[in-house]
Amino acid sequence: MQISDLPYPDPGEPDARSGPRFLLWLGRNQLGGQLKSFAWGVLHFCGVAGLPFAVGLGVEAVVDRDGGRLARVGLLLLVFGVAISLGDTMLHRTAVTNWITAAARVQQLLARKTAELGSALTRRVAAGEVVAVSTGDVEKIGWFVEAVSRFLAAVFSIVVIVVGMLVYAPALGVVVAVGVPVLALAVLPLLPHATKRADAQREKAGKATELASDTVAGLRVLRGIGGEELFLGRYREASQAVRRAAVRSARMWALISAVQVLLPGLLLLAVVWYGATLALEGRIAVGELVAVFSAVALMLYPLRHFEEIAMAYSFSRPSAKRAARVLTLTRTEGEPPGTAAGSADAPEPPQGGDLYDPESGVLAPEGLLTAVVCGDPDLSGRLAERLGGHPAEAAEGPSVLLGGVALGDLPLETARELVLVQDKDPVLLSGTLRELFDVPASGQVAAGEALTAAQCGDVLDALLQSAPEGVTDPMDARITERGRSLSGGQRQRLALARSLVTDPAVLVLDEPTSAVDSHTEARIAEGVAALRAGRTTVVLASSPLLLDRADRVVLVHEGQAAAVGSHKELLARDRRYRAVVTRETDEERGAAGPGALTALDVGGLEELSEIEESA
């Protein structure tokens, strides 16, 4: 896999039983890239290892005044130089490729899991933690995956250097052969402490990221209640805690680096002292002493990879553990990890039929616009998720049925093609309006029709006015991140238009007009009813303007369907329905008879008539 081939057609099914297993799975899936990196690393490091021996041969040729041998040594040095340059260039290229492709694989896995879980993800994992896993953790995991091949190449080159010295200068080679394992293993007692401090730093950094994410998400509310300074102080404290943890972690890694410099330096001094003694006694030649000295000095370079691999693993292991935890999440708590609903023996997708929730008793007949009224906004959100086939908990009851087929038994992709749920706070991604509407759709509803039904004329004008010079088509105007340049009502209407474009068999809308004015809401109700005529649509709302356009209204009381009828019928005969729709107070409810309309009811109906006439 090359960078130009990304993204992966299929990132695979990860072994997410633990962090180390996940890292091992990533390494196995990039075995070809790892072998390439290892091969180029061996060429590079062996070129570096060969230089001291060539220099030693050159010194001996000079001492012996052998010009022919010196020329051959010069040619050998040229070969080693080419090997070093070519190996270093290709090693860097393949290592970066391994890093980026490993990170891309993890990001694709996380993106796929996010799409599978939907809103259930942030109920089980904090949004800031998801951001941290998708950014910093992915980078650390990729770092370890690519560092493995370089580390193995460095180990191979060290073995070559030691063996070469044992053959070339046995007396000094024995000293190096004994000292190198000590150098390589000297930092092992320090690694658990370094790992523990790195974990503490990462935990505090994750909490700070969560706090920052939550603060940014609720910034408008914080400004409204004057809580900016309070949360700023909390973030400042969290940031200082991260700084202190980072300093403690850095001190330990600085100690490890110092050991990695001190011990090789001591070995170098021992080699020079012992080698000089041997040279004075005539037991080794000067060239041999130069070669061994140079080899030990150059050995510091590959030995550095021992520290790097230890650091990479210490940082990547907790990152891989967090990524694996996210990847093992399922749509429902009761679903075993690694299974997908409907993956085996899945029933045939229904071609139509009624949408029915056995848990609440809500029924949405095929081809009709059904409005559902809930007095509890939280219950409304949970019911919308259930109707979409992905409840928050497995214990919430049996699966919703579409045409008699349980959505929970269908593959996730099929269930979402059949039933589309737009929640209370839909997200608009940055990009052009044309890209916003580039979603899987039936092709039966044009973007213009959806925009008209959702009353987005003023939104198009606003986007065109803020567009760069030369942009004449509002579909080419850009939307900022999450649509922040638009008002809440404008964002809501664009999201509604996007949902209408998809034209699913069943469309579930949760409070789709809560942020628009009454006149616009009345026109939207009319436009949606006309555009979705003959298609099953469920609207969870309590606005009389939407309810009056519905073919059928269901009142949900205490989690159960309590009454069914038209808006006017329920308004006239059901006090519970009146209390939710008209915001009737306890005093008004007690003063009115069981079937009487209050003054608030009458006023609401008169307002509804006026709005319909003006629309």
Coordinates of C-alpha atoms in Angstrom, one line a residue:
M1 CA 0.0 0.0 0.0
Q2 CA 1.3 3.4 -1.1
I3 CA 0.2 6.8 0.1
S4 CA -1.3 7.5 -3.3
D5 CA -3.5 4.4 -2.9
L6 CA -5.2 5.6 0.2
P7 CA -7.9 5.3 1.4
Y8 CA -8.0 1.5 1.9
P9 CA -10.8 -0.2 -0.1
D10 CA -11.4 -2.2 3.1
P11 CA -9.4 -1.4 6.3
G12 CA -10.2 -4.9 7.6
E13 CA -11.6 -6.3 10.8
P14 CA -9.1 -5.4 13.6
D15 CA -8.1 -7.5 16.6
A16 CA -9.1 -5.1 19.2
R17 CA -9.0 -7.4 22.2
S18 CA -6.2 -5.3 23.7
G19 CA -3.8 -2.5 22.8
P20 CA -0.8 -4.8 22.1
R21 CA -2.9 -7.2 20.0
F22 CA -4.2 -4.2 18.0
L23 CA -0.6 -3.0 17.3
L24 CA 0.4 -6.5 16.3
W25 CA -2.6 -6.7 13.9
L26 CA -1.6 -3.4 12.3
G27 CA 2.0 -4.6 11.9
R28 CA 0.9 -7.9 10.2
N29 CA -1.4 -6.0 7.8
Q30 CA 1.6 -3.9 6.7
L31 CA 4.1 -6.7 6.5
G32 CA 5.1 -5.8 2.9
G33 CA 5.9 -2.2 3.9
Q34 CA 7.7 -3.3 7.0
L35 CA 9.9 -5.7 5.0
K36 CA 10.8 -2.9 2.5
S37 CA 11.7 -0.6 5.3
F38 CA 13.7 -3.2 7.0
A39 CA 15.6 -4.0 3.8
W40 CA 16.5 -0.4 3.1
G41 CA 17.4 0.1 6.8
V42 CA 19.8 -2.9 6.7
L43 CA 21.4 -1.4 3.6
H44 CA 21.8 2.0 5.3
F45 CA 23.0 0.8 8.7
C46 CA 25.4 -1.8 7.2
G47 CA 26.8 1.0 5.1
V48 CA 27.4 3.0 8.2
A49 CA 28.8 -0.1 9.9
G50 CA 31.2 -0.8 7.1
L51 CA 32.9 2.7 7.2
P52 CA 35.1 2.0 10.2
F53 CA 36.5 -1.2 8.8
A54 CA 37.2 0.5 5.5
V55 CA 38.9 3.4 7.3
G56 CA 41.0 0.8 9.3
L57 CA 42.0 -0.9 6.1
G58 CA 43.0 2.5 4.7
V59 CA 45.1 3.4 7.7
E60 CA 46.9 0.0 7.4
A61 CA 47.5 0.6 3.6
V62 CA 49.0 4.0 4.4
V63 CA 51.3 2.5 7.1
D64 CA 52.3 -0.2 4.7
R65 CA 52.7 2.3 1.8
D66 CA 50.5 0.2 -0.4
G67 CA 49.0 2.4 -3.0
G68 CA 47.0 -0.3 -4.8
R69 CA 45.3 -1.4 -1.6
L70 CA 44.6 2.3 -0.7
A71 CA 42.9 2.7 -4.1
R72 CA 40.7 -0.3 -3.5
V73 CA 39.8 1.0 0.0
G74 CA 38.8 4.3 -1.6
L75 CA 36.5 2.4 -4.0
L76 CA 35.1 0.5 -1.0
L77 CA 34.4 3.8 0.8
L78 CA 32.5 5.0 -2.3
V79 CA 30.4 1.9 -2.3
F80 CA 29.6 2.4 1.4
G81 CA 28.8 6.0 0.8
V82 CA 26.3 5.2 -2.0
A83 CA 24.7 2.5 0.2
I84 CA 24.4 5.0 3.1
S85 CA 22.8 7.7 0.9
L86 CA 20.5 5.4 -1.0
G87 CA 19.5 3.4 2.1
D88 CA 18.8 6.5 4.1
T89 CA 16.7 8.1 1.4
M90 CA 14.6 5.0 0.8
L91 CA 14.4 4.1 4.5
H92 CA 12.9 7.5 5.2
R93 CA 10.5 7.2 2.3
T94 CA 9.3 3.7 3.3
A95 CA 9.1 4.6 7.0
V96 CA 7.0 7.6 6.4
T97 CA 4.8 5.5 4.1
N98 CA 4.3 3.0 6.9
W99 CA 3.5 5.7 9.4
I100 CA 0.9 7.4 7.2
T101 CA -0.7 4.2 6.0
A102 CA -1.0 2.8 9.5
A103 CA -2.5 6.0 10.8
A104 CA -4.9 6.1 7.8
R105 CA -6.0 2.5 8.5
V106 CA -6.7 3.4 12.1
Q107 CA -8.6 6.6 11.1
Q108 CA -10.7 4.6 8.6
L109 CA -11.5 2.0 11.3
L110 CA -12.5 4.8 13.7
A111 CA -14.6 6.6 11.0
R112 CA -16.4 3.3 10.1
K113 CA -17.1 2.6 13.8
T114 CA -18.4 6.2 14.2
A115 CA -20.7 5.9 11.3
E116 CA -21.9 2.5 12.7
L117 CA -22.6 3.8 16.2
G118 CA -23.9 7.2 15.3
S119 CA -25.1 9.1 18.4
A120 CA -24.5 6.1 20.6
L121 CA -20.8 6.7 20.4
T122 CA -20.8 10.0 22.4
R123 CA -23.1 8.4 25.0
R124 CA -20.4 5.9 25.8
V125 CA -17.2 7.8 25.1
A126 CA -16.8 11.5 25.8
A127 CA -16.6 13.7 22.6
G128 CA -13.2 15.0 23.7
E129 CA -11.9 11.5 24.1
V130 CA -13.1 10.6 20.6
V131 CA -11.3 13.7 19.2
A132 CA -8.1 12.7 21.1
V133 CA -8.2 9.1 19.8
S134 CA -8.8 10.3 16.2
T135 CA -5.9 12.7 16.3
G136 CA -3.0 12.4 18.8
D137 CA -3.5 8.6 19.4
V138 CA -3.6 7.8 15.7
E139 CA -0.3 9.6 15.3
K140 CA 1.4 7.7 18.1
I141 CA 0.1 4.4 16.8
G142 CA 1.5 5.1 13.4
W143 CA 4.8 6.1 14.9
F144 CA 5.3 2.8 16.7
V145 CA 4.3 0.8 13.6
E146 CA 6.9 2.5 11.4
A147 CA 9.6 2.5 14.1
V148 CA 9.6 -1.3 14.4
S149 CA 11.2 -1.9 11.0
R150 CA 13.9 0.7 11.7
F151 CA 14.6 -0.8 15.1
L152 CA 15.0 -4.3 13.7
A153 CA 17.4 -2.9 11.0
A154 CA 19.4 -1.2 13.7
V155 CA 19.6 -4.4 15.7
F156 CA 20.8 -6.3 12.6
S157 CA 23.5 -3.7 12.0
I158 CA 24.7 -3.8 15.6
V159 CA 25.0 -7.6 15.3
V160 CA 27.0 -7.1 12.1
I161 CA 29.3 -4.6 13.7
V162 CA 30.0 -6.8 16.8
V163 CA 30.6 -9.9 14.6
G164 CA 32.8 -7.9 12.3
M165 CA 34.9 -6.7 15.2
L166 CA 35.2 -10.2 16.6
V167 CA 36.6 -11.3 13.3
Y168 CA 38.7 -8.2 12.5
A169 CA 40.1 -7.5 16.0
P170 CA 39.2 -10.3 18.4
A171 CA 40.9 -8.8 21.4
L172 CA 38.9 -5.6 21.3
G173 CA 35.8 -7.3 19.8
V174 CA 35.3 -9.3 22.9
V175 CA 35.1 -6.1 25.0
V176 CA 32.5 -4.7 22.6
A177 CA 30.5 -7.9 22.5
V178 CA 30.2 -7.9 26.2
G179 CA 29.5 -4.2 26.5
V180 CA 26.8 -3.8 23.8
P181 CA 24.1 -6.0 25.5
V182 CA 24.7 -4.0 28.7
L183 CA 24.1 -0.8 26.8
A184 CA 21.0 -2.1 25.1
L185 CA 19.4 -3.5 28.3
A186 CA 20.5 -0.8 30.8
V187 CA 17.4 1.3 30.3
L188 CA 14.9 -1.5 30.8
P189 CA 14.5 -0.9 34.6
L190 CA 13.6 2.7 33.8
L191 CA 11.0 1.9 31.2
P192 CA 8.1 1.0 33.6
H193 CA 8.4 4.3 35.4
A194 CA 8.6 6.2 32.1
T195 CA 5.5 4.4 30.8
K196 CA 3.6 5.1 33.9
R197 CA 4.4 8.8 33.7
A198 CA 3.6 8.9 30.0
D199 CA 0.2 7.3 30.8
A200 CA -0.5 9.9 33.5
Q201 CA 0.4 12.7 31.0
R202 CA -1.9 11.2 28.4
E203 CA -4.8 10.8 30.8
K204 CA -4.6 14.4 31.9
A205 CA -4.2 15.6 28.4
G206 CA -7.3 13.6 27.4
K207 CA -9.3 15.3 30.2
A208 CA -8.1 18.7 29.2
T209 CA -9.1 18.0 25.6
E210 CA -12.6 16.8 26.7
L211 CA -13.0 19.9 28.8
A212 CA -12.0 22.2 25.9
S213 CA -14.3 20.3 23.5
D214 CA -17.2 20.6 25.8
T215 CA -16.5 24.2 26.5
V216 CA -16.4 25.1 22.8
A217 CA -19.6 23.2 22.1
G218 CA -21.4 25.1 24.9
L219 CA -19.7 28.5 24.4
R220 CA -23.0 30.2 23.4
V221 CA -24.7 28.9 26.6
L222 CA -21.7 29.8 28.7
R223 CA -21.8 33.4 27.5
G224 CA -25.5 33.6 28.2
I225 CA -25.0 32.6 31.9
G226 CA -21.7 34.4 32.4
G227 CA -19.8 31.2 32.9
E228 CA -16.9 31.8 30.6
E229 CA -14.4 32.7 33.4
L230 CA -15.4 29.7 35.5
F231 CA -14.7 27.3 32.7
L232 CA -11.6 29.2 31.6
G233 CA -10.3 28.7 35.1
R234 CA -11.0 25.0 35.0
Y235 CA -9.3 24.6 31.7
R236 CA -6.3 26.6 33.0
E237 CA -6.0 24.2 36.0
A238 CA -6.3 21.2 33.6
S239 CA -3.7 22.7 31.3
Q240 CA -1.3 23.2 34.2
A241 CA -1.8 19.7 35.3
V242 CA -0.9 18.5 31.8
R243 CA 2.2 20.7 31.9
R244 CA 3.4 19.3 35.2
A245 CA 2.7 15.7 34.0
A246 CA 4.6 16.4 30.8
V247 CA 7.6 17.8 32.7
R248 CA 7.7 14.7 35.0
S249 CA 7.5 12.4 31.9
A250 CA 10.2 14.4 30.1
R251 CA 12.5 14.1 33.1
M252 CA 12.3 10.4 33.0
W253 CA 13.0 10.3 29.2
A254 CA 15.8 12.7 29.7
L255 CA 17.3 10.3 32.2
I256 CA 17.0 7.4 29.7
S257 CA 18.6 9.6 27.0
A258 CA 21.5 10.4 29.4
V259 CA 22.0 6.7 30.2
Q260 CA 22.1 6.0 26.4
V261 CA 24.8 8.6 26.0
L262 CA 26.8 7.9 29.2
L263 CA 27.2 4.2 28.9
P264 CA 28.3 4.2 25.2
G265 CA 30.8 6.9 26.2
L266 CA 32.2 4.8 29.0
L267 CA 32.4 1.9 26.6
L268 CA 34.3 4.1 24.1
L269 CA 36.7 5.2 26.8
A270 CA 37.3 1.6 27.8
V271 CA 37.9 0.5 24.2
V272 CA 40.4 3.4 23.6
W273 CA 42.3 2.7 26.8
Y274 CA 42.4 -1.0 26.3
G275 CA 43.1 -0.7 22.6
A276 CA 46.0 1.8 23.2
T277 CA 47.5 -0.7 25.6
L278 CA 47.3 -3.5 23.1
A279 CA 48.7 -1.3 20.3
L280 CA 51.7 -0.3 22.5
E281 CA 52.3 -3.9 23.3
G282 CA 52.2 -4.7 19.5
R283 CA 49.3 -7.1 19.9
I284 CA 47.1 -5.1 17.4
A285 CA 47.8 -2.8 14.5
V286 CA 47.1 0.9 14.5
G287 CA 44.5 0.4 11.8
E288 CA 42.6 -2.1 13.9
L289 CA 42.5 0.3 16.8
V290 CA 41.2 3.1 14.5
A291 CA 38.6 0.7 13.0
V292 CA 37.3 -0.5 16.4
F293 CA 37.2 3.1 17.8
S294 CA 35.2 4.3 14.8
A295 CA 32.9 1.4 15.0
V296 CA 32.0 2.0 18.6
A297 CA 31.6 5.7 18.0
L298 CA 29.2 5.0 15.1
M299 CA 27.3 2.5 17.1
L300 CA 25.7 5.3 19.0
Y301 CA 23.6 6.0 16.0
P302 CA 21.8 2.6 15.8
L303 CA 21.7 2.3 19.6
R304 CA 19.5 5.4 19.6
H305 CA 16.7 3.3 18.0
F306 CA 16.5 1.3 21.3
E307 CA 15.4 4.4 23.1
E308 CA 13.1 5.4 20.3
I309 CA 11.3 2.0 20.1
A310 CA 10.9 2.1 23.9
M311 CA 9.4 5.6 23.8
A312 CA 7.2 4.8 20.8
Y313 CA 5.8 1.7 22.5
S314 CA 5.3 3.5 25.8
F315 CA 3.2 6.2 24.1
S316 CA 1.5 4.0 21.5
R317 CA 0.3 1.2 23.9
P318 CA -2.2 3.3 25.8
S319 CA -3.2 5.0 22.6
A320 CA -3.8 1.6 21.0
K321 CA -5.8 0.5 24.1
R322 CA -8.1 3.5 23.8
A323 CA -8.5 3.0 20.0
A324 CA -9.3 -0.7 20.6
R325 CA -11.9 0.3 23.2
V326 CA -13.7 2.4 20.7
L327 CA -13.5 -0.2 18.0
T328 CA -15.0 -2.9 20.3
L329 CA -18.2 -0.8 20.9
T330 CA -21.4 -2.0 19.4
R331 CA -24.7 -0.3 18.6
T332 CA -26.3 -1.9 21.6
E333 CA -24.7 -2.8 24.9
G334 CA -26.0 -6.4 24.7
E335 CA -24.5 -7.0 21.2
P336 CA -21.3 -9.2 21.4
P337 CA -18.1 -7.4 20.2
G338 CA -17.1 -8.2 16.7
T339 CA -20.7 -9.0 15.5
A340 CA -22.8 -7.0 13.1
A341 CA -26.5 -7.1 13.2
G342 CA -27.9 -8.9 10.3
S343 CA -24.5 -10.1 9.1
A344 CA -25.7 -13.7 9.0
D345 CA -29.1 -15.1 8.0
A346 CA -30.4 -11.6 7.5
P347 CA -34.0 -11.4 6.3
E348 CA -35.0 -9.9 3.0
P349 CA -35.3 -6.1 3.3
P350 CA -39.0 -5.0 3.3
Q351 CA -40.3 -3.3 0.1
G352 CA -42.7 -1.2 2.2
G353 CA -45.2 -1.5 5.0
D354 CA -46.0 0.2 8.3
L355 CA -43.4 1.3 10.8
Y356 CA -44.2 -0.1 14.3
D357 CA -42.5 0.2 17.6
P358 CA -43.6 -2.7 19.9
E359 CA -42.0 -0.9 22.9
S360 CA -44.2 2.2 22.8
G361 CA -47.0 1.0 20.5
V362 CA -46.4 3.9 18.1
L363 CA -47.6 3.0 14.6
A364 CA -46.8 4.9 11.4
P365 CA -48.9 3.6 8.5
E366 CA -47.2 3.3 5.2
G367 CA -47.5 6.4 2.9
L368 CA -48.9 8.7 5.6
L369 CA -47.5 11.7 7.5
T370 CA -47.6 10.7 11.2
A371 CA -47.0 13.2 14.0
V372 CA -45.9 12.0 17.4
V373 CA -46.4 14.2 20.4
C374 CA -44.3 13.6 23.6
G375 CA -44.4 15.7 26.7
D376 CA -40.8 14.6 27.5
P377 CA -38.1 15.9 25.0
D378 CA -35.7 13.2 26.1
L379 CA -38.3 10.6 25.5
S380 CA -38.9 12.1 22.1
G381 CA -35.2 11.8 21.2
R382 CA -35.0 8.2 22.4
L383 CA -38.1 7.3 20.5
A384 CA -36.6 8.8 17.3
E385 CA -33.5 6.7 17.7
R386 CA -35.7 3.6 18.3
L387 CA -37.7 4.2 15.1
G388 CA -34.4 4.4 13.2
G389 CA -33.4 1.0 14.4
H390 CA -30.6 1.9 16.7
P391 CA -31.6 2.2 20.4
A392 CA -29.1 3.3 23.0
E393 CA -29.5 0.1 25.1
A394 CA -30.3 -3.5 24.3
A395 CA -32.7 -3.5 27.3
E396 CA -35.0 -0.9 25.7
G397 CA -37.2 -3.6 24.2
P398 CA -37.8 -5.4 21.0
S399 CA -36.7 -4.0 17.7
V400 CA -38.8 -1.7 15.6
L401 CA -40.6 -3.4 12.7
L402 CA -40.9 -2.2 9.2
G403 CA -43.3 -4.1 7.1
G404 CA -43.2 -6.9 9.7
V405 CA -39.4 -7.2 9.5
A406 CA -37.2 -6.2 12.6
L407 CA -34.8 -3.4 11.7
G408 CA -32.4 -4.9 14.2
D409 CA -32.1 -8.1 12.1
L410 CA -31.1 -6.2 9.0
P411 CA -27.6 -5.1 8.2
L412 CA -26.9 -1.6 9.4
E413 CA -26.4 -0.2 5.9
T414 CA -29.8 -1.6 4.8
A415 CA -31.6 -0.3 7.9
R416 CA -30.3 3.2 7.4
E417 CA -31.2 3.2 3.7
L418 CA -34.8 2.3 4.6
V419 CA -35.2 4.6 7.7
L420 CA -33.5 8.0 8.0
V421 CA -33.5 9.8 11.3
Q422 CA -32.8 13.5 11.6
D423 CA -32.2 14.4 15.2
K424 CA -32.7 17.7 17.0
D425 CA -29.2 19.0 16.4
P426 CA -28.1 17.9 12.9
V427 CA -24.5 18.7 11.8
L428 CA -23.6 20.5 8.6
L429 CA -20.1 19.7 7.4
S430 CA -17.9 22.4 5.9
G431 CA -17.9 22.6 2.1
T432 CA -20.1 23.9 -0.7
L433 CA -23.8 23.6 -0.7
R434 CA -23.5 21.2 -3.6
E435 CA -21.3 18.9 -1.5
L436 CA -23.7 19.1 1.4
F437 CA -26.4 17.6 -0.8
D438 CA -24.0 14.9 -2.3
V439 CA -25.5 12.2 -0.1
P440 CA -26.9 8.7 -0.9
A441 CA -30.4 9.4 -2.4
S442 CA -33.1 7.8 -4.5
G443 CA -32.7 10.5 -7.2
Q444 CA -36.4 11.2 -7.1
V445 CA -36.1 14.5 -5.3
A446 CA -34.0 17.3 -6.7
A447 CA -32.0 19.6 -4.5
G448 CA -34.1 22.6 -5.7
E449 CA -37.3 20.9 -4.7
A450 CA -36.0 20.0 -1.2
L451 CA -34.7 23.6 -0.7
T452 CA -38.1 25.0 -1.7
A453 CA -40.0 22.6 0.6
A454 CA -37.7 23.6 3.5
Q455 CA -38.1 27.3 2.8
C456 CA -34.4 27.9 2.2
G457 CA -34.7 30.9 -0.1
D458 CA -33.3 33.4 2.4
V459 CA -30.5 30.9 3.2
L460 CA -29.4 30.7 -0.4
D461 CA -29.4 34.5 -0.6
A462 CA -27.3 34.8 2.5
L463 CA -24.8 32.2 1.2
L464 CA -24.6 34.0 -2.1
Q465 CA -24.0 37.4 -0.5
S466 CA -21.1 36.0 1.6
A467 CA -19.6 34.0 -1.3
P468 CA -16.4 35.2 -3.0
E469 CA -16.6 37.3 -6.1
G470 CA -17.4 35.3 -9.2
V471 CA -19.7 32.8 -7.5
T472 CA -23.1 33.2 -9.0
D473 CA -24.7 29.8 -8.2
P474 CA -25.6 29.5 -4.5
M475 CA -24.9 25.7 -4.8
D476 CA -21.2 26.7 -5.2
A477 CA -21.2 28.9 -2.1
R478 CA -19.3 27.5 0.9
I479 CA -20.7 26.6 4.3
T480 CA -18.3 27.2 7.2
E481 CA -17.6 24.5 9.8
R482 CA -20.9 23.2 11.3
G483 CA -22.6 26.1 9.5
R484 CA -21.6 28.6 12.2
S485 CA -22.0 31.6 9.9
L486 CA -25.7 30.7 9.6
S487 CA -28.5 31.2 12.2
G488 CA -29.9 28.2 14.0
G489 CA -33.1 28.3 11.9
Q490 CA -31.1 28.5 8.7
R491 CA -28.9 25.5 9.7
Q492 CA -32.1 23.6 10.7
R493 CA -33.7 24.2 7.3
L494 CA -30.6 23.2 5.3
A495 CA -30.4 20.0 7.3
L496 CA -34.1 19.3 6.6
A497 CA -33.6 19.9 2.9
R498 CA -30.7 17.5 2.9
S499 CA -32.9 14.9 4.6
L500 CA -35.6 15.4 2.0
V501 CA -33.2 15.0 -0.9
T502 CA -32.3 11.5 0.3
D503 CA -36.0 10.5 -0.1
P504 CA -35.8 7.4 2.1
A505 CA -38.7 4.9 2.4
V506 CA -39.2 6.2 6.0
L507 CA -38.2 9.6 7.2
V508 CA -38.1 10.4 10.9
L509 CA -37.8 14.1 11.9
D510 CA -37.2 15.1 15.5
E511 CA -38.4 18.7 16.1
P512 CA -37.3 19.8 12.5
T513 CA -38.7 23.4 12.9
S514 CA -38.0 24.3 16.6
A515 CA -35.7 27.2 15.6
V516 CA -37.9 28.9 12.9
D517 CA -40.7 31.4 13.2
S518 CA -44.4 30.5 12.9
H519 CA -45.0 31.8 9.4
T520 CA -41.9 29.9 8.0
E521 CA -42.9 26.8 10.0
A522 CA -46.4 26.8 8.4
R523 CA -44.9 26.9 4.9
I524 CA -42.4 24.2 5.8
A525 CA -45.2 22.0 7.1
E526 CA -47.1 22.4 3.8
G527 CA -43.9 21.9 1.7
V528 CA -42.9 18.7 3.6
A529 CA -46.4 17.3 3.4
A530 CA -46.6 17.9 -0.3
L531 CA -43.1 16.6 -1.1
R532 CA -43.4 13.5 1.0
A533 CA -46.9 12.6 -0.2
G534 CA -47.2 8.9 -0.5
R535 CA -44.1 8.3 1.5
T536 CA -44.0 7.3 5.2
T537 CA -43.0 10.2 7.3
V538 CA -42.8 10.5 11.1
V539 CA -42.5 14.0 12.7
L540 CA -41.9 14.2 16.5
A541 CA -43.1 17.7 17.4
S542 CA -45.6 19.6 19.5
S543 CA -46.2 22.5 17.2
P544 CA -49.8 22.9 16.1
L545 CA -48.7 24.1 12.7
L546 CA -47.0 20.7 12.0
L547 CA -49.6 18.6 13.8
D548 CA -52.4 20.1 11.8
R549 CA -50.8 19.0 8.5
A550 CA -50.3 15.4 9.7
D551 CA -52.6 12.6 8.4
R552 CA -52.4 11.0 11.8
V553 CA -51.3 12.2 15.3
V554 CA -50.1 9.9 18.1
L555 CA -49.9 11.0 21.7
V556 CA -47.2 9.3 23.7
H557 CA -47.8 9.5 27.4
E558 CA -45.3 7.9 29.9
G559 CA -43.7 6.0 27.1
Q560 CA -46.8 4.5 25.6
A561 CA -49.1 5.5 22.7
A562 CA -52.1 6.8 24.6
A563 CA -54.3 8.4 22.0
V564 CA -54.6 8.5 18.2
G565 CA -56.5 10.8 15.9
S566 CA -56.2 14.1 14.0
H567 CA -54.8 17.2 15.6
K568 CA -58.2 18.8 16.0
E569 CA -59.9 15.6 17.3
L570 CA -57.2 15.1 20.0
L571 CA -57.2 18.8 20.9
A572 CA -60.9 18.7 21.5
R573 CA -61.2 15.4 23.5
D574 CA -57.9 14.7 25.2
R575 CA -56.7 16.9 28.1
R576 CA -53.2 15.3 28.1
Y577 CA -52.7 16.2 24.5
R578 CA -54.0 19.7 25.0
A579 CA -51.6 20.2 27.9
V580 CA -48.6 19.3 25.8
V581 CA -49.6 21.2 22.6
T582 CA -51.0 24.4 24.1
R583 CA -48.7 24.5 27.1
E584 CA -51.7 24.5 29.4
T585 CA -51.0 25.3 33.0
D586 CA -52.3 23.3 36.0
E587 CA -54.8 26.1 36.9
E588 CA -56.2 26.2 33.4
R589 CA -56.5 22.4 33.3
G590 CA -58.4 22.4 36.5
A591 CA -60.8 25.2 35.6
A592 CA -61.7 23.6 32.2
G593 CA -64.0 20.6 31.9
P594 CA -62.8 17.3 30.5
G595 CA -63.7 18.2 26.9
A596 CA -63.7 22.0 27.1
L597 CA -61.3 24.2 25.1
T598 CA -59.4 26.8 27.2
A599 CA -58.9 30.3 26.0
L600 CA -55.4 29.4 25.2
D601 CA -56.7 26.6 22.9
V602 CA -59.0 29.0 21.1
G603 CA -56.2 31.5 20.8
G604 CA -53.9 28.8 19.4
L605 CA -56.5 27.8 16.8
E606 CA -57.2 31.3 15.8
E607 CA -53.5 31.9 15.3
L608 CA -53.2 28.8 13.3
S609 CA -56.0 29.9 11.0
E610 CA -54.4 33.3 10.5
I611 CA -51.0 31.8 9.6
E612 CA -52.6 29.4 7.2
E613 CA -54.4 32.2 5.4
S614 CA -51.2 34.3 5.2
A615 CA -49.2 31.3 4.0

